[in-house]
Tab-separated table of C-alpha atoms in Angstrom:
chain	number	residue	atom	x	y	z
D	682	UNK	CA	110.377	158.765	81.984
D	683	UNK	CA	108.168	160.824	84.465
D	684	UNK	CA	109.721	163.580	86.357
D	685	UNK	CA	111.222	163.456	90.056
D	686	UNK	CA	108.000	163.561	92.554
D	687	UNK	CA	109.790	166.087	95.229
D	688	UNK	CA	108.520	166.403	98.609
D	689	UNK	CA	110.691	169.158	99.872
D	690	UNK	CA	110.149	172.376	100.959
D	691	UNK	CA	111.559	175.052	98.994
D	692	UNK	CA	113.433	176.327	101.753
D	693	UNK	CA	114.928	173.125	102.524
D	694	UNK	CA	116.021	171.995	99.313
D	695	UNK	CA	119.231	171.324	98.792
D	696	UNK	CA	121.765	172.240	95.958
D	697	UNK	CA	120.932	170.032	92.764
D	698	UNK	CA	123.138	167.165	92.453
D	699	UNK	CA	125.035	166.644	89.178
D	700	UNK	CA	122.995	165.371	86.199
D	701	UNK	CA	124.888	162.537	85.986
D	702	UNK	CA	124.012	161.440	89.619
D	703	UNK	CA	120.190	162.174	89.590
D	704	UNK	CA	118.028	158.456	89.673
D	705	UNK	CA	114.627	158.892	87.651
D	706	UNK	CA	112.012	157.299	88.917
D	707	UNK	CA	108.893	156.383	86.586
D	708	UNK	CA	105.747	157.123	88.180
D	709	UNK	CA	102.386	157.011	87.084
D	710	UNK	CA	99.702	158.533	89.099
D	711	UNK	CA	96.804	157.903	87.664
D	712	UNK	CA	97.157	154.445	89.107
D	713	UNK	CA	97.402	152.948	92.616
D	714	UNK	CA	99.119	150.516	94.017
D	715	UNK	CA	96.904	146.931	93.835
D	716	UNK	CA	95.066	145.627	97.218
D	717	UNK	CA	97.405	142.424	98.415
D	718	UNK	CA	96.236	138.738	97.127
D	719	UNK	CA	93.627	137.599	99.714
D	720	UNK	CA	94.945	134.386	100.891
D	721	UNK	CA	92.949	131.494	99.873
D	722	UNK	CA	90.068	130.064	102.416
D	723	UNK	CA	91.224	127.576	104.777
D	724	UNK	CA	90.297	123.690	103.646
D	725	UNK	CA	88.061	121.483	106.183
D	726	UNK	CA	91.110	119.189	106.432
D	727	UNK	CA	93.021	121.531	107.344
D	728	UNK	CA	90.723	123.319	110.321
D	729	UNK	CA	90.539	119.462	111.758
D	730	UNK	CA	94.058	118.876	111.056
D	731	UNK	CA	94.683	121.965	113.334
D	732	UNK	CA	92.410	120.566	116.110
D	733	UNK	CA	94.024	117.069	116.267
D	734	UNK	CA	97.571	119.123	116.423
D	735	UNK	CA	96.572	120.846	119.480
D	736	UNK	CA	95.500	117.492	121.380
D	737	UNK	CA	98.226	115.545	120.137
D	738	UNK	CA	102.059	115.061	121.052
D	739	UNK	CA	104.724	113.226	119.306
D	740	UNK	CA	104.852	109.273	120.344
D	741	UNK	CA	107.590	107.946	122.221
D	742	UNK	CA	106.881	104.543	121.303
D	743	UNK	CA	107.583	104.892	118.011
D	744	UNK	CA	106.782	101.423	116.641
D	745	UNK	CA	103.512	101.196	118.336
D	746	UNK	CA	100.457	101.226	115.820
D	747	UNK	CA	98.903	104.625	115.387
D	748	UNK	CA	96.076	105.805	117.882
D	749	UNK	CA	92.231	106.811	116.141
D	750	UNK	CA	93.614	110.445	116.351
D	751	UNK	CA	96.678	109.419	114.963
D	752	UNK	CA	95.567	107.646	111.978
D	753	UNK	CA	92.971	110.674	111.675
D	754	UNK	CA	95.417	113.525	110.953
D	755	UNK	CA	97.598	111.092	108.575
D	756	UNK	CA	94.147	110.598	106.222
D	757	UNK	CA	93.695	114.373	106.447
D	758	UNK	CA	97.342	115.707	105.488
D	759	UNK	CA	96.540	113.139	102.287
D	760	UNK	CA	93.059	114.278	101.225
D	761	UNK	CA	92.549	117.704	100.444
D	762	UNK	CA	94.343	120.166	98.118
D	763	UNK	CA	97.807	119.255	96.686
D	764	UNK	CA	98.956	122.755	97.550
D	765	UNK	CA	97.861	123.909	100.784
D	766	UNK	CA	100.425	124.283	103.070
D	767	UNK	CA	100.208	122.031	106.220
D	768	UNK	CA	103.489	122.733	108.107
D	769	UNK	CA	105.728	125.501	108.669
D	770	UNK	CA	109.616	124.391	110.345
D	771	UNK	CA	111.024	127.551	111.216
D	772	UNK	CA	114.385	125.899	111.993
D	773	UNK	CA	114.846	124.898	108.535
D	774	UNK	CA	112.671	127.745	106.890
D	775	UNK	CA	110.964	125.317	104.686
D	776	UNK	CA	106.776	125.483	104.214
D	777	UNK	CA	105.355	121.525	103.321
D	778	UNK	CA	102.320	121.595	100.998
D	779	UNK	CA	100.325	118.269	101.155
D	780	UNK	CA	102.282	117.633	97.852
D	781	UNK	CA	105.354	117.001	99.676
D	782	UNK	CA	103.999	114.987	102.695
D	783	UNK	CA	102.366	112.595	100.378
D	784	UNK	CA	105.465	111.979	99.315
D	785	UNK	CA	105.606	109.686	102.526
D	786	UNK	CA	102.806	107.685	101.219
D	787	UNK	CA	103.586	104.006	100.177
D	788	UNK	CA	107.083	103.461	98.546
D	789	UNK	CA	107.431	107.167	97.176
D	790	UNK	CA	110.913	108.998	97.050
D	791	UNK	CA	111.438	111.766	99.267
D	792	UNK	CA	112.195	114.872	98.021
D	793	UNK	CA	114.600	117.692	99.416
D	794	UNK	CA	112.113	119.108	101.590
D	795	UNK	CA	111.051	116.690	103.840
D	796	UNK	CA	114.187	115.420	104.436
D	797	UNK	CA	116.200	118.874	105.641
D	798	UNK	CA	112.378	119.515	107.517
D	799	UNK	CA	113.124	116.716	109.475
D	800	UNK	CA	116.601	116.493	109.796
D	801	UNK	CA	115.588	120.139	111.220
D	802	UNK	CA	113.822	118.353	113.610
D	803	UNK	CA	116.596	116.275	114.681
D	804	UNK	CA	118.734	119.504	115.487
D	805	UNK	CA	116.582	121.291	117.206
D	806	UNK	CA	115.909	118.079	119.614
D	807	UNK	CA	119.926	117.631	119.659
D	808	UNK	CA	120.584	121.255	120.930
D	809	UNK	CA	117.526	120.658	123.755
D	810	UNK	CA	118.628	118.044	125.055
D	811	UNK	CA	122.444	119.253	125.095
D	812	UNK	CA	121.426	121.225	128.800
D	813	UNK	CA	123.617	120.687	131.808
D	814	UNK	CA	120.669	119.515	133.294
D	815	UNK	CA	120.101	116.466	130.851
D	816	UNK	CA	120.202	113.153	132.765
D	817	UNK	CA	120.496	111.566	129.681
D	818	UNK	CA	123.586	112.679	128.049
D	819	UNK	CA	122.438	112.500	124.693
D	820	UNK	CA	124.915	112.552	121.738
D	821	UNK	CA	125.454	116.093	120.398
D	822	UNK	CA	124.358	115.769	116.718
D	823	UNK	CA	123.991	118.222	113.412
D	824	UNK	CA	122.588	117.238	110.783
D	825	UNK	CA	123.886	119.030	107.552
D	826	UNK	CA	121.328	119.812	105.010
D	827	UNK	CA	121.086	117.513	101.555
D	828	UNK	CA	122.597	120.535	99.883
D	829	UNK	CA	125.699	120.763	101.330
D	830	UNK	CA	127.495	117.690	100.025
D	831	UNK	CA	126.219	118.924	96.779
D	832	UNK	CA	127.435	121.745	96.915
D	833	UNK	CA	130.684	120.189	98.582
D	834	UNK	CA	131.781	118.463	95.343
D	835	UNK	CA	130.604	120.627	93.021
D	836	UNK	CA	133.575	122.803	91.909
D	837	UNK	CA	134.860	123.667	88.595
D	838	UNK	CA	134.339	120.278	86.804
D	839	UNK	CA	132.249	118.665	89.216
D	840	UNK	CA	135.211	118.561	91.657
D	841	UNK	CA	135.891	119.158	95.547
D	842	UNK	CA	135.698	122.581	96.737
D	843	UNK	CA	135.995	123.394	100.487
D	844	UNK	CA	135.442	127.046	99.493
D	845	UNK	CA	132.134	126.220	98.482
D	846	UNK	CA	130.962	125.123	101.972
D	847	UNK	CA	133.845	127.092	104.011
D	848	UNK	CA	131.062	129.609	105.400
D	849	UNK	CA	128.272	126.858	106.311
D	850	UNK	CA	128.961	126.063	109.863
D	851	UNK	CA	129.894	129.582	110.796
D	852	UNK	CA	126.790	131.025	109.299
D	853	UNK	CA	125.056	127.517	111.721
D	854	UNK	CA	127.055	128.482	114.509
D	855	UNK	CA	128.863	124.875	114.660
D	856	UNK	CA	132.084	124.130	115.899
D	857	UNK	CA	132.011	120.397	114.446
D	858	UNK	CA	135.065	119.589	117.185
D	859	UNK	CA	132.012	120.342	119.629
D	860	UNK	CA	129.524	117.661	118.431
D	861	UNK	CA	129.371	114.031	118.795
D	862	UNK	CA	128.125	112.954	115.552
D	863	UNK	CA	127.644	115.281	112.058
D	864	UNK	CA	125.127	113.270	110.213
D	865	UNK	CA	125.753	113.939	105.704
D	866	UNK	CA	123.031	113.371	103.329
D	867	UNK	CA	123.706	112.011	100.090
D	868	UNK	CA	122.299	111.626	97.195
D	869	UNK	CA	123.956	109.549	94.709
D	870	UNK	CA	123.539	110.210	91.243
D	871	UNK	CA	120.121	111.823	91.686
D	872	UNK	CA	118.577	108.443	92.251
D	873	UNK	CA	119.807	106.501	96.116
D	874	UNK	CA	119.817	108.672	99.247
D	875	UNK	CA	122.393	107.316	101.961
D	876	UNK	CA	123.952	108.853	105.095
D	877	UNK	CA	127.375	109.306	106.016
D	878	UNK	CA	128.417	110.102	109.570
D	879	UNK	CA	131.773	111.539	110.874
D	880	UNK	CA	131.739	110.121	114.494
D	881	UNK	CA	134.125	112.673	116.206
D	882	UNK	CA	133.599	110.798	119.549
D	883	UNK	CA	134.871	107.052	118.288
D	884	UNK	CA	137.179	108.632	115.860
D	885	UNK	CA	135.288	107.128	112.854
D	886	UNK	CA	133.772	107.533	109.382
D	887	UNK	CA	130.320	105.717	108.911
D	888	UNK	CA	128.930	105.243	105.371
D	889	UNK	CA	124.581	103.875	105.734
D	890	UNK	CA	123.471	102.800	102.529
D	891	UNK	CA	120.069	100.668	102.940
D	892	UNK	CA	120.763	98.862	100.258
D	893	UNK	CA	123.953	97.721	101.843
D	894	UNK	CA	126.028	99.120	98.988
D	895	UNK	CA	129.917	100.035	98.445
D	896	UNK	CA	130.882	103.346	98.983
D	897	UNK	CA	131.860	103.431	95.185
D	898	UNK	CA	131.371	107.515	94.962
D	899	UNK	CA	133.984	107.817	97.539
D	900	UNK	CA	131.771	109.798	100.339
D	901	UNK	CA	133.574	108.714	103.163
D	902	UNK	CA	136.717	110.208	101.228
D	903	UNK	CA	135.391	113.424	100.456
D	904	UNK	CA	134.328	113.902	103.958
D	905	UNK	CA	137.331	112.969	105.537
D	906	UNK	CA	139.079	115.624	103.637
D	907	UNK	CA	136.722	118.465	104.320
D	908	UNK	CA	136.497	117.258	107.894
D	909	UNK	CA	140.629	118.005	107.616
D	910	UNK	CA	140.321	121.366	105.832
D	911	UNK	CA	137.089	122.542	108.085
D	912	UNK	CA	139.830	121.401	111.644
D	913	UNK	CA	142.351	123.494	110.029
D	914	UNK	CA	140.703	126.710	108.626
D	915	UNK	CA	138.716	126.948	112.261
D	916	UNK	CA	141.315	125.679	114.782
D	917	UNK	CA	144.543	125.526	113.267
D	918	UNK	CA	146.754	122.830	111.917
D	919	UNK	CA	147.941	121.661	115.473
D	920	UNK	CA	144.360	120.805	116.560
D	921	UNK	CA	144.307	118.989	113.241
D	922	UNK	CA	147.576	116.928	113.593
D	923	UNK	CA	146.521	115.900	117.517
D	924	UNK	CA	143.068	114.558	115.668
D	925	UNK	CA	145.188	111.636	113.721
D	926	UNK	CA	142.420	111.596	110.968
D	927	UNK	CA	144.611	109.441	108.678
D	928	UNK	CA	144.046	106.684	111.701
D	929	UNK	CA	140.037	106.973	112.144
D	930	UNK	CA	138.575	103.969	110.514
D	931	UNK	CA	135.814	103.698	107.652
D	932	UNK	CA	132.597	101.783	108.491
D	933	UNK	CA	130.005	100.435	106.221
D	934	UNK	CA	126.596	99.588	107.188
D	935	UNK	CA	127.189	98.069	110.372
D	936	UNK	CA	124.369	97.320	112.454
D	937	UNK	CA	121.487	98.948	110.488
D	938	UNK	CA	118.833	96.948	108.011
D	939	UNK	CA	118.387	96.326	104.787
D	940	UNK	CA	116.057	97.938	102.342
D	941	UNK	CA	113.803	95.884	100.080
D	942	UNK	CA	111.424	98.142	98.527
D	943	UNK	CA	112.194	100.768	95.286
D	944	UNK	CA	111.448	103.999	96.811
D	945	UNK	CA	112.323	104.308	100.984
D	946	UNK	CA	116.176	105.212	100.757
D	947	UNK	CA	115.586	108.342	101.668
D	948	UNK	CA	113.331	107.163	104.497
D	949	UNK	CA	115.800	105.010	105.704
D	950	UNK	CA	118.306	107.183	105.803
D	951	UNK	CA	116.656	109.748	107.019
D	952	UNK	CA	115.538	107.144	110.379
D	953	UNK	CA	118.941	106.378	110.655
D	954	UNK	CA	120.305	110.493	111.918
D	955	UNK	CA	117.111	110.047	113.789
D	956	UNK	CA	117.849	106.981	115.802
D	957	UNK	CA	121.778	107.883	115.974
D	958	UNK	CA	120.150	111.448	117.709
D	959	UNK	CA	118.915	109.145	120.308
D	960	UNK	CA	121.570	106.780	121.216
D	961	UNK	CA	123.192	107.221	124.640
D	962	UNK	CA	126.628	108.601	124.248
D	963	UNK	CA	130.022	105.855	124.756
D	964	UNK	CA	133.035	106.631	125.070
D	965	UNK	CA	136.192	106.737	123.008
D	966	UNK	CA	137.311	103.528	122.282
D	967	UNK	CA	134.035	100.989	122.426
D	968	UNK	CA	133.072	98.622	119.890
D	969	UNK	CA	130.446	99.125	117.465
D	970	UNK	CA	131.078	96.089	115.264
D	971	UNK	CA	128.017	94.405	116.950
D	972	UNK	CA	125.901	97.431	117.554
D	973	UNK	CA	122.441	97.663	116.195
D	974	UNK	CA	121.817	101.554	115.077
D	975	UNK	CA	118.353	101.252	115.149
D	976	UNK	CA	115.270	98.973	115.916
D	977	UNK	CA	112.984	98.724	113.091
D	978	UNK	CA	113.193	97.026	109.263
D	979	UNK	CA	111.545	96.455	106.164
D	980	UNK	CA	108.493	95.467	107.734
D	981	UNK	CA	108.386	98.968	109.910
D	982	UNK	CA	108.675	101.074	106.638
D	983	UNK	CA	105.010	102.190	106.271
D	984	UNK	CA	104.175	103.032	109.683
D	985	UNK	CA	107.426	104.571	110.414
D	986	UNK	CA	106.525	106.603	107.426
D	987	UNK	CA	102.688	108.106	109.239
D	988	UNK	CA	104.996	108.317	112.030
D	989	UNK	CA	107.662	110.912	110.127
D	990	UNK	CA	104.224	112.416	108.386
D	991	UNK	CA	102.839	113.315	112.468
D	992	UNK	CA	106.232	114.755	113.628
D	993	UNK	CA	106.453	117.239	110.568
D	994	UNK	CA	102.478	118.274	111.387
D	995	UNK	CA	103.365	118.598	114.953
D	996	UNK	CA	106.799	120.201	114.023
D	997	UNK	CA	108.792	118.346	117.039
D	998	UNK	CA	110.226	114.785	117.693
D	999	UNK	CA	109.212	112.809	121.127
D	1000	UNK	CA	111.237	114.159	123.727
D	1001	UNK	CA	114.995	112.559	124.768
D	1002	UNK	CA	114.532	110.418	127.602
């Protein structure tokens, strides 16, 4: 071990600590410290990609078939290098390389990341369009990442654990009592993503499987509990008896489509926070039995897909109106 490098001036050197204090240091000074990695050169794609995200904005009609410009930036986030990054969402603090957005090519799974970037998405839209000034009255949604119910049932032995989570919404600043809607991820069994939704506003649970699947893993279960420990640890157990959670329903895809292709769950359920976001708020009490959730299918996959590929580029969602 080198000796201490010490700066000070002998006449303002302190007493010597204790031996057993003193923290060595290893220096070697015949070397310096390398020059930083220069950061690799900017693709062609990627210098047109940036000039089609200045000119373009986020469709509102979101079924429409893509524009020339449109359909331009989708072919350049897919050709070029696997690992150049493409799009930065500071809400969720996730970087997408072209790797993960052509994950949103043809039937392919969706990974972690482009899922919690657009869920992001979703919650940054939610909270701007919460203002007084809103004519809309949107529903107040978050959207959890895919992590936490993970991390929500994954105690000692694989079991429930509220402590695990306990800090999440604090650390978000969300008061779930607050919010219309808390949208769930799930992935079951490392192969089906579906959503689950605690509706605080109807007083329900809502389980969205796009293959129209039983809620044999018990998600609507699990939630219900935390939902009960999160009401009491934050507000109390009185705000948690005047809830009546042992009365709020369970609801299994009601009024969404079915999936017929091997890979788009997570699409799917990803579409379905997103179209929940932008429902118009009801009031306690109204029927859902007949309402659609969303307007697209099957047959919308693919472009809905060059559709969720443009939002992450642009890094925003069409506007509530």
């Amino acid at each position: 071990v080198a000796e201490l490098i010490d700066l000070t001036l002998d006449d303002q050197r302190p007493e010597p600590p204790p031996a057993d204090d003193v923290c060595e240091i290893s220096v070697d000074s015949d070397e310096t410290a390398a020059p930083p990695s220069p950061l690799p050169p900017q693709s062609a794609e990627l210098s047109q990609i940036d000039t089609l995200r200045a000119a373009l904005s986020p469709a509102k009609a979101r079924l429409a078939q893509l524009t020339a410009d449109e359909a331009q930036l989708v072919k350049l986030a897919w050709r070029g290098p696997r690992g150049e990054i493409l799009a930065h969402i500071p809400a969720a603090r996730i970087h997408l390389s072209r790797s993960d957005l052509r994950r949103l090519q043809r039937t392919s799974w969706l990974n972690d990341e482009v899922i919690n970037a657009y869920l992001a998405l979703i919650n940054t839209r939610s909270a701007a369009g919460r203002s007084e000034a809103s004519p809309r009255k949107a529903p107040r949604v978050y959207c959890f990442n895919t992590f936490f119910y993970t991390r929500l049932t994954q105690g000692q032995k694989g079991e429930y654990d509220y402590a695990g989570v306990a800090r999440w919404t604090r650390r978000a600043k969300v008061d779930v009592v607050a919010y219309d809607l808390i949208c769930v991820p799930v992935n079951l069994n490392n192969y089906h993503w579906v959503l689950a939704v605690v509706d605080m506003r109807m007083r329900r649970f809502v389980y969205l499987d796009s293959m129209h699947g039983g809620d044999a893993a018990d998600v609507l279960g699990t939630l219900r509990r935390w939902l009960a420990d999160e009401v009491r640890a934050k507000h109390g157990p009185g705000r948690l008896d005047d809830m009546g959670l042992d009365n709020w329903p369970d609801e299994h895809n009601v009024g969404i489509p079915r999936q017929s292709d091997g890979g788009s769950c997570g699409v799917f359920s990803t579409l379905f926070a997103e179209a929940l976001s932008r429902k118009r708020r009801r009031s306690a009490g109204h029927s859902s039995k007949r309402t659609k959730i969303c307007d697209f299918g099957q047959k919308d996959i693919q472009l809905l897909r060059k559709r969720m590929l443009i939002e992450l580029l642009l890094g925003r969602l069409p506007d509530l109106t």
